[in-house]
Amino acid sequence: MNRPLVIGNWKMNLDFVEAVHLTQQLSVLLKNQPSAHTDAVVAPPFVDLRSVASVLESERSSVALAAQHVSAHESGAHTGEVSLAMLTRLGVAWVLVGHSERRAHYAMSDDVVAATLRTVVRGAVNAVLCVGEDEAVRDASEHESYVAAQLASALAGLEEKSRALVTVAYEPIWAIGTGRSASAAQISEMTLAIRRELSALGFADTRVLYGGSVTSDNAATTLLDGGVDGFLVGGASLKADSFTAIIRVCDDCYAVSANRR
Ligand code: PGA
């Protein structure tokens, strides 16, 4: 088992005052009971990043900062967009790339996903490539080939020195925000397929996360039976206790599996 990674995707929730509150609560909980084995990251909305970064810094928190999106372009005439340089200046060390909500509602094509991923890793920032099928693709039993094509389109030809900066998040669209997490068997099947495709592309060591209605109740089964390296968490990351509970589950599972080795 790889060292677990848990990323909280706050989506378009929490203004900067609320974000500061949540970050303070998270810092206190994690200071009282530090996570020994799990990397924790939060992805607030752009306008909260500066405030959240200040709290994390003043609390000397081990939680790292992510952005939910970035422009593929470096600068210039891109009204409404945010550049990677602007984000790194704020201490952002991770960026979500190609979340299904960006792909579906903001016309983020595979080509734009690939270009964005290259922008992120060129800036020495960690990229979380999000992939996953919708219900129609799964009903047609095409989920494995669909996700393999998403991976190949984003990762093929990426230079070797950048590969360590890539993490993959498998998020079946039908499981996101629905309270209907994929089963451990479905996740395990897809994780294997994803790892096979990643190996073929030269990404054998890449961490694979699962996202889609993750809670502290289903986290242990998903981690152990689903064979993933952690989670991309939406809804359950908006409360400090539910998010830290998921981090603790990862910590405990990692410790148990390390003892077995
Ligand atoms: P959810 O969101 O945990 O609320 O299902 C996951 C995601 O979209 O990253």
PDB file of C-alpha atoms and ligand atoms in Angstrom, residues 9 11 99-101 171 175-178 211-214 232-236, ligand 1:
ATOM      1  CA  ASN A   9     -12.476  19.325  -2.658  1.00  0.00           C
ATOM      2  CA  LYS A  11     -16.035  22.919  -4.714  1.00  0.00           C
ATOM      3  CA  HIS A  99     -12.603  17.262 -12.555  1.00  0.00           C
ATOM      4  CA  SER A 100     -15.764  15.834 -14.161  1.00  0.00           C
ATOM      5  CA  GLU A 101     -17.702  18.992 -13.262  1.00  0.00           C
ATOM      6  CA  GLU A 171     -14.327   9.383  -9.791  1.00  0.00           C
ATOM      7  CA  ALA A 175     -21.176   8.318  -7.546  1.00  0.00           C
ATOM      8  CA  ILE A 176     -20.286  12.005  -7.096  1.00  0.00           C
ATOM      9  CA  GLY A 177     -22.512  13.867  -4.660  1.00  0.00           C
ATOM     10  CA  THR A 178     -25.194  11.179  -4.882  1.00  0.00           C
ATOM     11  CA  GLY A 211     -13.751   9.873  -5.233  1.00  0.00           C
ATOM     12  CA  GLY A 212     -17.543   9.730  -5.112  1.00  0.00           C
ATOM     13  CA  SER A 213     -19.611   9.907  -1.899  1.00  0.00           C
ATOM     14  CA  VAL A 214     -16.684   8.926   0.331  1.00  0.00           C
ATOM     15  CA  LEU A 232     -10.759  12.822  -3.267  1.00  0.00           C
ATOM     16  CA  VAL A 233     -13.553  13.904  -0.921  1.00  0.00           C
ATOM     17  CA  GLY A 234     -16.289  16.418  -1.723  1.00  0.00           C
ATOM     18  CA  GLY A 235     -19.229  16.718   0.668  1.00  0.00           C
ATOM     19  CA  ALA A 236     -17.536  15.071   3.661  1.00  0.00           C
TER      20      ALA A 236
HETATM   21  P1  PGA B   1     -18.454  13.866  -3.207  1.00  0.00           P
HETATM   22  O1  PGA B   1     -17.547  14.623  -4.325  1.00  0.00           O
HETATM   23  O2  PGA B   1     -17.508  13.298  -2.189  1.00  0.00           O
HETATM   24  O3  PGA B   1     -19.341  14.923  -2.662  1.00  0.00           O
HETATM   25  O4  PGA B   1     -19.208  12.777  -3.929  1.00  0.00           O
HETATM   26  C1  PGA B   1     -16.344  14.069  -4.789  1.00  0.00           C
HETATM   27  C2  PGA B   1     -15.734  14.947  -5.853  1.00  0.00           C
HETATM   28  O5  PGA B   1     -16.433  15.441  -6.736  1.00  0.00           O
HETATM   29  O6  PGA B   1     -14.507  15.180  -5.839  1.00  0.00           O
END
